[in-house]
Every structure is written in structure tokens, then in C-alpha cells.
Tab-separated table of N, CA and C in Angstrom:
chain	number	residue	atom	x	y	z
A	1	UNK	N	14.144	14.604	6.968
A	1	UNK	CA	13.125	13.730	7.206
A	1	UNK	C	12.964	13.510	8.243
A	2	UNK	N	11.644	13.783	9.095
A	2	UNK	CA	11.790	13.294	10.612
A	2	UNK	C	10.708	12.200	10.402
A	3	UNK	N	9.669	11.631	9.559
A	3	UNK	CA	8.888	10.903	10.011
A	3	UNK	C	8.723	9.777	8.808
A	4	UNK	N	9.160	10.461	7.817
A	4	UNK	CA	9.466	9.597	6.453
A	4	UNK	C	10.516	9.085	6.190
A	5	UNK	N	10.620	7.568	6.075
A	5	UNK	CA	12.060	7.127	5.779
A	5	UNK	C	12.482	7.436	4.485
A	6	UNK	N	13.974	7.819	4.103
A	6	UNK	CA	14.365	7.908	2.820
A	6	UNK	C	14.118	6.933	1.690
A	7	UNK	N	14.501	5.704	2.280
A	7	UNK	CA	14.162	4.652	1.385
A	7	UNK	C	12.835	4.555	0.790
A	8	UNK	N	11.852	5.241	1.448
A	8	UNK	CA	10.446	5.118	1.232
A	8	UNK	C	10.483	6.088	-0.405
A	9	UNK	N	11.071	7.368	-0.011
A	9	UNK	CA	10.860	8.413	-0.778
A	9	UNK	C	11.783	8.094	-1.935
A	10	UNK	N	12.727	7.293	-2.067
A	10	UNK	CA	13.826	7.055	-2.947
A	10	UNK	C	12.888	5.800	-4.001
A	11	UNK	N	12.205	4.852	-3.456
A	11	UNK	CA	11.682	3.991	-4.275
A	11	UNK	C	10.093	4.644	-4.760
A	12	UNK	N	9.699	5.628	-4.414
A	12	UNK	CA	8.812	6.488	-4.840
A	12	UNK	C	8.935	7.008	-6.352
A	13	UNK	N	10.518	7.429	-6.263
A	13	UNK	CA	11.119	8.297	-7.634
A	13	UNK	C	10.712	7.606	-8.556
A	14	UNK	N	10.636	8.006	-9.750
A	14	UNK	CA	10.669	7.454	-11.092
A	14	UNK	C	11.562	7.044	-12.035
A	15	UNK	N	12.682	7.861	-11.037
A	15	UNK	CA	14.105	7.814	-11.833
A	15	UNK	C	15.109	6.966	-10.606
A	16	UNK	N	15.836	6.180	-11.454
A	16	UNK	CA	16.947	5.626	-10.671
A	16	UNK	C	18.045	5.809	-10.900
A	17	UNK	N	19.246	5.500	-10.169
A	17	UNK	CA	21.042	5.389	-10.760
A	17	UNK	C	20.805	4.539	-12.076
A	18	UNK	N	21.664	5.238	-12.991
A	18	UNK	CA	21.878	4.419	-13.916
A	18	UNK	C	20.838	4.889	-15.100
A	19	UNK	N	19.613	5.144	-15.013
A	19	UNK	CA	18.619	5.128	-15.739
A	19	UNK	C	18.959	6.140	-16.647
A	20	UNK	N	18.763	6.083	-18.141
A	20	UNK	CA	18.661	7.090	-19.352
A	20	UNK	C	18.115	8.508	-18.658
A	21	UNK	N	18.475	9.524	-18.952
A	21	UNK	CA	18.405	10.885	-18.763
A	21	UNK	C	16.824	11.207	-19.173
A	22	UNK	N	15.603	11.540	-18.466
A	22	UNK	CA	14.503	11.774	-19.189
A	22	UNK	C	13.633	12.947	-18.395
A	23	UNK	N	13.520	13.809	-18.813
A	23	UNK	CA	12.868	15.028	-18.169
A	23	UNK	C	11.547	15.142	-17.562
A	24	UNK	N	10.622	14.165	-18.272
A	24	UNK	CA	9.502	13.802	-17.865
A	24	UNK	C	9.499	12.772	-16.683
A	25	UNK	N	10.483	12.345	-16.428
A	25	UNK	CA	10.278	11.390	-15.492
A	25	UNK	C	10.508	12.097	-14.187
A	26	UNK	N	11.334	13.140	-14.362
A	26	UNK	CA	11.769	13.877	-13.013
A	26	UNK	C	10.191	14.726	-12.819
A	27	UNK	N	9.401	15.120	-13.854
A	27	UNK	CA	8.033	15.887	-13.645
A	27	UNK	C	7.461	14.976	-13.056
A	28	UNK	N	7.585	13.558	-13.210
A	28	UNK	CA	6.598	12.886	-12.829
A	28	UNK	C	6.647	12.090	-11.680
A	29	UNK	N	7.934	12.122	-11.189
A	29	UNK	CA	8.762	11.845	-9.745
A	29	UNK	C	7.698	13.196	-8.932
A	30	UNK	N	7.765	14.088	-9.396
A	30	UNK	CA	7.686	14.877	-8.079
A	30	UNK	C	6.189	15.231	-8.377
A	31	UNK	N	5.314	14.945	-9.288
A	31	UNK	CA	3.723	14.975	-9.287
A	31	UNK	C	3.536	13.910	-8.399
A	32	UNK	N	4.001	12.300	-8.337
A	32	UNK	CA	4.113	11.586	-7.818
A	32	UNK	C	3.981	11.807	-6.019
A	33	UNK	N	5.218	12.582	-5.962
A	33	UNK	CA	5.603	12.577	-4.353
A	33	UNK	C	4.397	13.589	-3.984
A	34	UNK	N	4.142	14.639	-4.939
A	34	UNK	CA	3.212	15.917	-4.274
A	34	UNK	C	1.792	15.569	-3.886
A	35	UNK	N	1.577	14.364	-4.936
A	35	UNK	CA	0.243	13.918	-4.732
A	35	UNK	C	-0.311	13.129	-3.492
A	36	UNK	N	0.989	12.648	-2.646
A	36	UNK	CA	0.663	11.519	-1.761
A	36	UNK	C	-0.171	12.570	-0.464
A	37	UNK	N	0.291	13.803	-0.396
A	37	UNK	CA	-0.260	14.421	0.883
A	37	UNK	C	0.970	14.719	1.995
A	38	UNK	N	1.763	13.935	1.905
A	38	UNK	CA	2.778	13.946	2.903
A	38	UNK	C	3.502	15.226	3.153
A	39	UNK	N	3.610	15.263	1.802
A	39	UNK	CA	4.859	16.776	1.473
A	39	UNK	C	4.184	17.676	1.212
A	40	UNK	N	4.573	18.889	2.294
A	40	UNK	CA	4.335	20.280	1.988
A	40	UNK	C	4.770	20.759	0.798
A	41	UNK	N	6.365	20.528	0.275
A	41	UNK	CA	6.692	20.905	-1.013
A	41	UNK	C	7.707	19.615	-1.591
A	42	UNK	N	7.653	19.829	-2.828
A	42	UNK	CA	8.616	18.742	-3.385
A	42	UNK	C	9.165	19.371	-4.881
A	43	UNK	N	10.640	19.643	-4.611
A	43	UNK	CA	11.487	19.593	-5.760
A	43	UNK	C	12.241	18.668	-6.458
A	44	UNK	N	12.232	18.375	-7.651
A	44	UNK	CA	12.805	17.384	-8.656
A	44	UNK	C	13.653	17.986	-9.312
A	45	UNK	N	15.099	18.588	-9.455
A	45	UNK	CA	15.760	19.462	-10.347
A	45	UNK	C	17.315	18.605	-10.470
A	46	UNK	N	17.559	18.972	-11.786
A	46	UNK	CA	19.167	18.680	-12.000
A	46	UNK	C	19.689	19.942	-11.161
A	47	UNK	N	21.165	19.028	-10.898
A	47	UNK	CA	21.751	20.037	-9.852
A	47	UNK	C	23.011	20.330	-10.958
A	48	UNK	N	23.702	19.747	-11.582
A	48	UNK	CA	24.482	19.871	-12.548
A	48	UNK	C	24.639	18.869	-13.859
A	49	UNK	N	25.420	19.039	-14.659
A	49	UNK	CA	25.738	17.758	-15.432
A	49	UNK	C	27.423	17.453	-15.024
A	50	UNK	N	27.610	16.348	-15.085
A	50	UNK	CA	29.216	15.958	-14.926
A	50	UNK	C	29.794	15.521	-16.190
A	51	UNK	N	31.162	15.576	-16.364
A	51	UNK	CA	32.142	15.112	-17.452
A	51	UNK	C	31.635	14.265	-17.771
A	52	UNK	N	31.711	13.766	-19.279
A	52	UNK	CA	31.516	12.199	-19.759
A	52	UNK	C	32.143	11.678	-19.189
A	53	UNK	N	31.738	10.082	-18.688
A	53	UNK	CA	32.797	9.043	-18.157
A	53	UNK	C	33.187	8.250	-19.252
A	54	UNK	N	32.617	8.246	-20.752
A	54	UNK	CA	32.791	7.496	-21.732
A	54	UNK	C	32.663	8.216	-22.903
A	55	UNK	N	33.080	8.093	-24.218
A	55	UNK	CA	32.872	8.804	-25.444
A	55	UNK	C	31.190	8.865	-25.455
A	56	UNK	N	30.292	9.636	-25.757
A	56	UNK	CA	29.065	9.760	-26.030
A	56	UNK	C	28.366	9.656	-24.678
A	57	UNK	N	28.771	9.216	-23.605
A	57	UNK	CA	28.011	8.921	-22.265
A	57	UNK	C	28.088	10.464	-21.486
A	58	UNK	N	26.956	11.012	-20.556
A	58	UNK	CA	26.808	12.289	-20.042
A	58	UNK	C	26.246	11.845	-18.996
A	59	UNK	N	26.567	11.990	-17.622
A	59	UNK	CA	25.820	11.871	-16.200
A	59	UNK	C	25.034	13.149	-16.025
A	60	UNK	N	24.301	12.957	-15.361
A	60	UNK	CA	23.353	14.139	-14.436
A	60	UNK	C	23.316	13.746	-13.215
A	61	UNK	N	23.209	15.073	-12.190
A	61	UNK	CA	23.002	14.373	-10.967
A	61	UNK	C	21.449	15.149	-10.660
A	62	UNK	N	20.866	14.404	-9.907
A	62	UNK	CA	19.309	15.048	-9.490
A	62	UNK	C	19.603	15.109	-8.286
A	63	UNK	N	18.556	16.258	-7.761
A	63	UNK	CA	18.557	16.679	-6.470
A	63	UNK	C	17.251	16.685	-5.957
A	64	UNK	N	16.576	16.037	-4.976
A	64	UNK	CA	15.177	15.991	-4.708
A	64	UNK	C	15.127	16.970	-3.229
A	65	UNK	N	14.466	17.713	-3.226
A	65	UNK	CA	13.896	18.156	-1.844
A	65	UNK	C	12.855	18.301	-1.550
A	66	UNK	N	12.509	17.745	-0.387
A	66	UNK	CA	11.041	17.580	0.107
A	66	UNK	C	10.815	18.146	1.564
A	67	UNK	N	9.671	18.671	1.725
A	67	UNK	CA	9.553	19.581	3.008
A	67	UNK	C	8.562	18.368	3.333
A	68	UNK	N	8.489	18.038	4.836
A	68	UNK	CA	7.277	17.387	5.218
A	68	UNK	C	6.079	18.054	5.486
A	69	UNK	N	4.952	17.547	5.358
A	69	UNK	CA	3.823	18.053	5.605
A	69	UNK	C	3.378	18.020	7.033
A	70	UNK	N	2.255	18.176	7.506
A	70	UNK	CA	1.614	17.900	8.782
A	70	UNK	C	0.968	16.299	8.688
A	71	UNK	N	1.409	15.744	9.875
A	71	UNK	CA	0.917	14.405	9.544
A	71	UNK	C	-0.383	13.916	9.697
A	72	UNK	N	-1.560	14.873	9.604
A	72	UNK	CA	-2.664	14.607	9.254
A	72	UNK	C	-3.304	15.778	8.736
A	73	UNK	N	-4.629	15.550	8.519
A	73	UNK	CA	-5.743	16.692	7.564
A	73	UNK	C	-6.889	16.155	8.330
A	74	UNK	N	-7.844	17.454	8.440
A	74	UNK	CA	-8.991	17.582	8.781
A	74	UNK	C	-9.944	18.201	8.294
A	75	UNK	N	-10.918	17.766	7.719
A	75	UNK	CA	-11.596	18.612	6.543
A	75	UNK	C	-12.930	18.372	7.091
A	76	UNK	N	-14.081	19.658	6.931
A	76	UNK	CA	-15.455	19.704	7.545
A	76	UNK	C	-16.411	20.632	6.607
A	77	UNK	N	-17.488	20.494	6.695
A	77	UNK	CA	-18.572	20.960	5.974
A	77	UNK	C	-19.959	21.260	6.122
A	78	UNK	N	-20.420	21.779	5.945
A	78	UNK	CA	-22.039	21.789	6.209
A	78	UNK	C	-22.557	22.199	4.971
A	79	UNK	N	-23.857	22.274	5.075
A	79	UNK	CA	-24.541	22.982	3.561
A	79	UNK	C	-26.393	22.853	3.645
A	80	UNK	N	-26.839	23.091	2.894
A	80	UNK	CA	-28.196	23.148	2.789
A	80	UNK	C	-28.581	22.719	1.189
A	81	UNK	N	-29.726	21.869	1.498
A	81	UNK	CA	-30.094	21.691	-0.077
A	81	UNK	C	-31.917	21.388	0.130
A	82	UNK	N	-32.455	21.996	-1.052
A	82	UNK	CA	-33.662	21.557	-0.881
A	82	UNK	C	-34.321	20.094	-0.729
A	83	UNK	N	-33.881	19.310	-1.505
A	83	UNK	CA	-33.872	17.878	-1.418
A	83	UNK	C	-33.139	17.195	-0.231
A	84	UNK	N	-32.234	17.629	0.529
A	84	UNK	CA	-31.325	17.124	1.318
A	84	UNK	C	-31.382	17.587	3.022
A	85	UNK	N	-31.997	18.818	2.889
A	85	UNK	CA	-32.519	19.820	4.118
A	85	UNK	C	-30.924	20.043	4.406
A	86	UNK	N	-30.722	19.887	5.967
A	86	UNK	CA	-29.429	20.177	6.006
A	86	UNK	C	-28.244	18.980	6.163
A	87	UNK	N	-27.335	19.010	5.441
A	87	UNK	CA	-25.970	18.095	5.592
A	87	UNK	C	-24.673	18.405	6.135
A	88	UNK	N	-23.833	17.652	6.355
A	88	UNK	CA	-22.946	17.915	7.003
A	88	UNK	C	-21.942	16.520	6.398
A	89	UNK	N	-20.443	16.582	6.671
A	89	UNK	CA	-19.539	15.791	5.770
A	89	UNK	C	-18.166	16.535	6.947
A	90	UNK	N	-17.331	15.317	6.880
A	90	UNK	CA	-15.878	15.546	8.072
A	90	UNK	C	-15.231	14.084	7.503
A	91	UNK	N	-13.967	14.685	7.440
A	91	UNK	CA	-12.782	13.602	7.084
A	91	UNK	C	-11.760	13.811	8.014
A	92	UNK	N	-11.026	12.512	8.331
A	92	UNK	CA	-9.650	12.790	8.600
A	92	UNK	C	-8.888	11.843	7.760
A	93	UNK	N	-7.369	12.304	7.904
A	93	UNK	CA	-6.623	11.514	7.118
A	93	UNK	C	-5.183	11.727	7.977
A	94	UNK	N	-4.681	10.337	8.151
A	94	UNK	CA	-3.252	10.217	8.570
A	94	UNK	C	-2.313	9.902	7.916
A	95	UNK	N	-1.216	10.728	7.393
A	95	UNK	CA	-0.509	10.368	6.457
A	95	UNK	C	0.673	9.734	7.002
A	96	UNK	N	1.469	8.997	6.129
A	96	UNK	CA	2.291	8.150	6.562
A	96	UNK	C	2.011	7.281	8.030
A	97	UNK	N	0.623	6.586	7.709
A	97	UNK	CA	0.119	5.674	8.650
A	97	UNK	C	1.235	4.337	8.430
A	98	UNK	N	1.952	3.782	9.720
A	98	UNK	CA	2.945	3.052	9.932
A	98	UNK	C	3.919	3.054	8.787
A	99	UNK	N	4.319	3.898	8.470
A	99	UNK	CA	5.169	4.126	7.173
A	99	UNK	C	5.116	3.742	6.247
A	100	UNK	N	5.843	4.331	5.319
A	100	UNK	CA	5.887	3.748	3.707
A	100	UNK	C	4.680	4.598	2.778
A	101	UNK	N	4.560	6.153	3.690
A	101	UNK	CA	3.891	7.055	2.627
A	101	UNK	C	2.446	6.612	2.648
A	102	UNK	N	1.975	5.481	3.641
A	102	UNK	CA	0.548	5.114	3.617
A	102	UNK	C	-0.346	6.255	4.186
A	103	UNK	N	-1.500	6.019	3.850
A	103	UNK	CA	-2.442	7.093	4.493
A	103	UNK	C	-3.604	6.361	4.571
A	104	UNK	N	-4.390	6.728	5.906
A	104	UNK	CA	-5.483	6.056	6.383
A	104	UNK	C	-6.462	7.055	6.214
A	105	UNK	N	-7.716	6.929	5.714
A	105	UNK	CA	-8.539	8.204	5.285
A	105	UNK	C	-9.861	7.678	6.358
A	106	UNK	N	-10.385	8.394	7.123
A	106	UNK	CA	-11.874	8.193	7.745
A	106	UNK	C	-12.842	9.228	7.270
A	107	UNK	N	-13.710	8.976	6.380
A	107	UNK	CA	-14.621	10.018	6.368
A	107	UNK	C	-16.158	9.685	6.543
A	108	UNK	N	-17.053	10.506	6.612
A	108	UNK	CA	-18.151	10.572	7.073
A	108	UNK	C	-19.137	11.770	6.373
A	109	UNK	N	-20.839	11.090	6.269
A	109	UNK	CA	-21.196	12.347	5.606
A	109	UNK	C	-22.844	11.920	5.906
A	110	UNK	N	-23.430	13.232	6.457
A	110	UNK	CA	-24.864	12.735	6.700
A	110	UNK	C	-25.607	13.767	6.309
A	111	UNK	N	-26.752	13.213	5.545
A	111	UNK	CA	-27.640	14.394	4.940
A	111	UNK	C	-29.229	14.065	5.483
A	112	UNK	N	-30.275	14.725	5.249
A	112	UNK	CA	-31.778	14.910	5.852
A	112	UNK	C	-31.689	15.481	7.448
A	113	UNK	N	-30.628	15.987	7.724
A	113	UNK	CA	-30.795	16.524	9.014
A	113	UNK	C	-31.931	17.437	9.376
A	114	UNK	N	-32.637	17.217	10.324
A	114	UNK	CA	-33.815	18.118	10.847
A	114	UNK	C	-35.118	17.622	10.421
A	115	UNK	N	-34.882	16.395	9.084
A	115	UNK	CA	-36.125	15.858	8.780
A	115	UNK	C	-36.243	14.390	8.761
A	116	UNK	N	-34.978	13.834	8.967
A	116	UNK	CA	-34.982	11.862	9.317
A	116	UNK	C	-34.660	11.371	10.798
A	117	UNK	N	-34.881	10.711	10.849
A	117	UNK	CA	-35.022	9.887	12.362
A	117	UNK	C	-33.550	9.821	12.192
A	118	UNK	N	-32.619	9.716	13.460
A	118	UNK	CA	-33.575	9.960	14.538
A	118	UNK	C	-33.258	11.396	15.206
A	119	UNK	N	-32.911	12.628	13.834
A	119	UNK	CA	-32.670	13.788	14.246
A	119	UNK	C	-33.725	14.570	13.389
A	120	UNK	N	-34.555	14.153	13.598
A	120	UNK	CA	-36.068	15.064	13.041
A	120	UNK	C	-36.538	16.102	13.861
A	121	UNK	N	-36.231	17.429	13.140
A	121	UNK	CA	-36.297	18.682	14.261
A	121	UNK	C	-37.643	19.100	13.544
A	122	UNK	N	-38.442	18.713	12.941
A	122	UNK	CA	-39.970	19.231	12.285
A	122	UNK	C	-39.740	20.036	11.271
A	123	UNK	N	-38.587	20.067	10.524
A	123	UNK	CA	-38.472	20.978	9.450
A	123	UNK	C	-39.075	21.240	8.492
A	124	UNK	N	-39.800	19.814	8.117
A	124	UNK	CA	-40.823	19.592	7.110
A	124	UNK	C	-41.625	20.697	6.765
A	125	UNK	N	-42.010	21.189	8.328
A	125	UNK	CA	-43.220	22.471	7.856
A	125	UNK	C	-42.892	23.647	7.504
A	126	UNK	N	-40.847	24.057	7.628
A	126	UNK	CA	-41.254	25.171	7.132
A	126	UNK	C	-39.435	25.219	6.472
A	127	UNK	N	-38.626	24.925	6.518
A	127	UNK	CA	-37.147	24.957	6.051
A	127	UNK	C	-37.176	23.927	5.019
A	128	UNK	N	-37.492	22.814	4.951
A	128	UNK	CA	-37.337	22.047	4.112
A	128	UNK	C	-38.795	21.466	3.661
A	129	UNK	N	-39.923	22.165	3.245
A	129	UNK	CA	-41.216	22.186	2.613
A	129	UNK	C	-41.291	20.969	1.590
A	130	UNK	N	-40.017	21.084	0.880
A	130	UNK	CA	-39.989	20.205	-0.703
A	130	UNK	C	-39.973	18.830	-0.296
A	131	UNK	N	-39.833	18.441	1.144
A	131	UNK	CA	-39.717	16.905	1.699
A	131	UNK	C	-41.187	16.558	2.235
A	132	UNK	N	-42.255	17.233	2.359
A	132	UNK	CA	-43.294	17.108	3.117
A	132	UNK	C	-43.709	15.644	2.657
A	133	UNK	N	-43.816	15.632	1.500
A	133	UNK	CA	-44.424	14.120	0.776
A	133	UNK	C	-43.359	13.236	0.437
A	134	UNK	N	-42.332	13.355	1.053
A	134	UNK	CA	-41.590	12.255	0.443
A	134	UNK	C	-41.150	11.340	1.740
A	135	UNK	N	-41.805	9.855	1.228
A	135	UNK	CA	-41.361	8.928	2.342
A	135	UNK	C	-39.626	8.839	2.736
A	136	UNK	N	-39.296	8.989	1.080
A	136	UNK	CA	-37.266	8.383	1.511
A	136	UNK	C	-36.898	9.347	2.421
A	137	UNK	N	-37.394	10.383	3.009
A	137	UNK	CA	-36.454	11.145	3.671
A	137	UNK	C	-37.058	10.950	5.236
A	138	UNK	N	-37.544	9.858	5.461
A	138	UNK	CA	-37.959	9.465	7.158
A	138	UNK	C	-37.034	9.427	7.634
A	139	UNK	N	-35.630	8.997	7.162
A	139	UNK	CA	-34.552	8.399	7.733
A	139	UNK	C	-33.410	9.439	7.605
A	140	UNK	N	-31.992	9.346	8.173
A	140	UNK	CA	-30.918	10.028	7.639
A	140	UNK	C	-30.287	9.395	6.804
A	141	UNK	N	-29.658	10.002	5.656
A	141	UNK	CA	-28.772	9.311	4.639
A	141	UNK	C	-27.424	9.422	5.480
A	142	UNK	N	-26.656	8.434	5.190
A	142	UNK	CA	-25.278	8.473	5.595
A	142	UNK	C	-24.388	7.714	5.009
A	143	UNK	N	-23.222	8.152	4.823
A	143	UNK	CA	-21.899	7.333	4.568
A	143	UNK	C	-20.672	7.388	5.444
A	144	UNK	N	-20.269	6.303	5.569
A	144	UNK	CA	-19.150	5.907	6.870
A	144	UNK	C	-18.000	5.246	5.956
A	145	UNK	N	-16.804	5.709	5.901
A	145	UNK	CA	-15.772	5.195	4.988
A	145	UNK	C	-14.764	4.982	5.664
A	146	UNK	N	-13.784	3.780	6.036
A	146	UNK	CA	-12.378	3.510	6.236
A	146	UNK	C	-11.720	3.418	5.209
A	147	UNK	N	-10.532	3.951	4.886
A	147	UNK	CA	-9.492	2.930	3.668
A	147	UNK	C	-8.009	3.381	3.631
A	148	UNK	N	-7.477	2.526	3.785
A	148	UNK	CA	-5.982	2.470	3.900
A	148	UNK	C	-5.350	2.407	2.176
A	149	UNK	N	-4.456	3.493	1.903
A	149	UNK	CA	-4.138	3.635	0.494
A	149	UNK	C	-2.648	3.330	0.567
A	150	UNK	N	-1.915	2.404	-0.399
A	150	UNK	CA	-0.689	2.218	-0.256
A	150	UNK	C	-0.140	2.500	-1.130
A	151	UNK	N	0.651	3.510	-1.611
A	151	UNK	CA	1.277	3.982	-2.812
A	151	UNK	C	2.608	3.042	-3.148
A	152	UNK	N	2.973	3.022	-4.395
A	152	UNK	CA	3.833	2.284	-5.163
A	152	UNK	C	3.622	0.244	-4.684
A	153	UNK	N	2.255	0.240	-5.110
A	153	UNK	CA	2.072	-1.433	-4.964
A	153	UNK	C	1.905	-1.787	-6.315
A	154	UNK	N	3.157	-2.659	-6.012
A	154	UNK	CA	3.592	-3.632	-7.255
A	154	UNK	C	4.818	-2.711	-8.316
A	155	UNK	N	4.417	-1.238	-8.446
A	155	UNK	CA	5.281	-0.326	-9.144
A	155	UNK	C	5.248	0.938	-8.686
A	156	UNK	N	5.786	1.931	-8.647
A	156	UNK	CA	5.401	3.553	-8.437
A	156	UNK	C	4.288	3.954	-9.669
A	157	UNK	N	3.863	3.381	-10.438
A	157	UNK	CA	2.682	3.656	-10.869
A	157	UNK	C	1.375	3.338	-10.348
A	158	UNK	N	1.500	2.280	-9.626
A	158	UNK	CA	0.059	1.717	-8.859
A	158	UNK	C	0.012	1.894	-7.176
A	159	UNK	N	-1.310	2.412	-7.242
A	159	UNK	CA	-1.528	2.674	-5.686
A	159	UNK	C	-2.611	1.725	-5.473
A	160	UNK	N	-2.640	0.950	-4.376
A	160	UNK	CA	-3.463	-0.105	-3.424
A	160	UNK	C	-4.501	0.629	-2.578
A	161	UNK	N	-5.592	0.270	-2.218
A	161	UNK	CA	-6.420	1.002	-1.726
A	161	UNK	C	-7.730	-0.136	-0.899
A	162	UNK	N	-7.578	-0.389	0.274
A	162	UNK	CA	-8.553	-1.281	0.905
A	162	UNK	C	-9.505	-0.510	1.425
A	163	UNK	N	-10.478	-0.504	1.782
A	163	UNK	CA	-11.590	0.122	2.333
A	163	UNK	C	-13.043	-0.542	2.839
A	164	UNK	N	-13.515	0.021	3.610
A	164	UNK	CA	-14.779	-0.438	4.324
A	164	UNK	C	-15.835	0.717	4.155
A	165	UNK	N	-17.110	0.486	3.825
A	165	UNK	CA	-17.942	1.503	3.346
A	165	UNK	C	-19.324	1.020	3.911
A	166	UNK	N	-20.040	2.124	4.788
A	166	UNK	CA	-21.457	1.620	5.265
A	166	UNK	C	-22.249	2.834	4.617
A	167	UNK	N	-23.346	2.541	4.100
A	167	UNK	CA	-24.035	3.650	3.084
A	167	UNK	C	-25.558	3.402	3.497
A	168	UNK	N	-26.354	4.581	3.462
A	168	UNK	CA	-27.737	4.291	3.505
A	168	UNK	C	-27.961	5.760	2.506
A	169	UNK	N	-28.736	5.628	1.406
A	169	UNK	CA	-28.810	6.663	0.547
A	169	UNK	C	-30.355	6.807	-0.197
A	170	UNK	N	-30.889	7.748	-0.015
A	170	UNK	CA	-32.189	7.591	-0.769
A	170	UNK	C	-32.543	8.715	-1.780
A	171	UNK	N	-33.089	8.583	-2.900
A	171	UNK	CA	-33.017	9.547	-3.770
A	171	UNK	C	-34.869	10.003	-3.598
A	172	UNK	N	-35.300	11.420	-3.598
A	172	UNK	CA	-36.203	11.834	-3.520
A	172	UNK	C	-37.262	11.325	-4.562
A	173	UNK	N	-38.275	10.660	-3.437
A	173	UNK	CA	-39.365	10.268	-4.121
A	173	UNK	C	-39.011	8.765	-5.095
A	174	UNK	N	-38.124	8.442	-4.650
A	174	UNK	CA	-37.476	7.195	-5.601
A	174	UNK	C	-37.456	5.860	-4.744
A	175	UNK	N	-36.467	5.874	-4.309
A	175	UNK	CA	-35.784	4.753	-3.411
A	175	UNK	C	-34.805	5.231	-2.342
A	176	UNK	N	-34.835	3.845	-1.628
A	176	UNK	CA	-33.692	4.012	-0.610
A	176	UNK	C	-32.886	2.772	-0.653
A	177	UNK	N	-31.724	3.038	-0.637
A	177	UNK	CA	-30.465	1.758	-0.675
A	177	UNK	C	-29.662	1.793	0.680
A	178	UNK	N	-29.521	0.676	1.334
A	178	UNK	CA	-29.071	0.583	2.352
A	178	UNK	C	-27.524	-0.669	2.264
A	179	UNK	N	-26.433	-0.053	2.211
A	179	UNK	CA	-24.732	-1.159	1.795
A	179	UNK	C	-24.075	-1.089	3.053
A	180	UNK	N	-23.158	-2.159	3.143
A	180	UNK	CA	-22.037	-2.313	4.006
A	180	UNK	C	-21.071	-3.059	2.611
A	181	UNK	N	-20.084	-2.472	2.257
A	181	UNK	CA	-19.149	-3.018	1.278
A	181	UNK	C	-17.526	-2.905	1.950
A	182	UNK	N	-16.553	-3.913	1.457
A	182	UNK	CA	-15.350	-4.030	1.727
A	182	UNK	C	-14.821	-3.858	0.303
């Protein structure tokens, strides 16, 4: 590992030294580590079984192999819909943000492109005809969010997320809502 601390990885495991062997916890550990997005590959397996240290006792050795993934991810998308006209989405995620396998997510979505101010291109008369009589489509819809995710919050099974969102949403011929939330 280069960017992720080995102590962080150990803290994310569901199995600890001296625990009774449970195959399901090995599988869950592998799923937990994979779901973080920090690692490209994760393998949690038994290396071998050791001779019993006491009558009725057995010890197994667990081997963990992780391959770090890229430090960030970028997602983009564009589309067209009859009640959205053109829309676009983008997102950026920084993995292992300030260590501890945290992730910082920045996302944004915009719709009503071509019919809503300030990017009204007059498309109501041709490509987006269904929006001609819709008063709720006069302004762009948007959603911008910033969130910090902390894995293993209080226990390996819990994740904390703190986020801020600003949004304007309109529903075809029905309502318009604007919000800012934490």
C-alpha cells in the first residue's frame, strides 16, 4: 500500500486476531473493502490451517491482498428527455481523502438546458415542444452536492456521511422547489 495506511485496512476488517473463525465474516470484510472504491481488487482468504495449540482448538491464518485503485473518479453524462429537454450530470470523487479511507464526493446535475434561463436557446419551438406551455420550465433545474463519507463510524458496520446540497427542481406543470440542505 502506498496511499492507504495498513492500520486503516485492519480497522475495516470484520475479523480480528483471536476471533472464532467465521467464513461469513471473511466474505463481509471483502465486500466492505471493495465497496469503498479505494481498492481495485480485494481478496480475503485462508492461507492455511495451523496445528492446534490446545485440545479442541484450531488456528487459521487469514491473508488479505488489496490493490489500490486510482485516487479519484470522474463521472459524466448527458441526455435528452421530453420534459427535461437536454440534461447533464457530472461527479468527482476523491478516495482516501485525508486518510482513513474517507471519500469526498462532488456532484452536479442540470436539466432544462435549452429552455430554461440563463441557458434558454429557444428550443421550446422545435426540439422541446412539450415544454411550450409549461411555466415551471422557465429556469434551469440543478442539484449540486458535496459530501464527506467516513467508513467505520463507531463500528465497521456503520458509515457516516456529512453533506451539503443546493437544488432547484420543477415538475412538469405542477410545482417548483428550491432547497439548500445540510
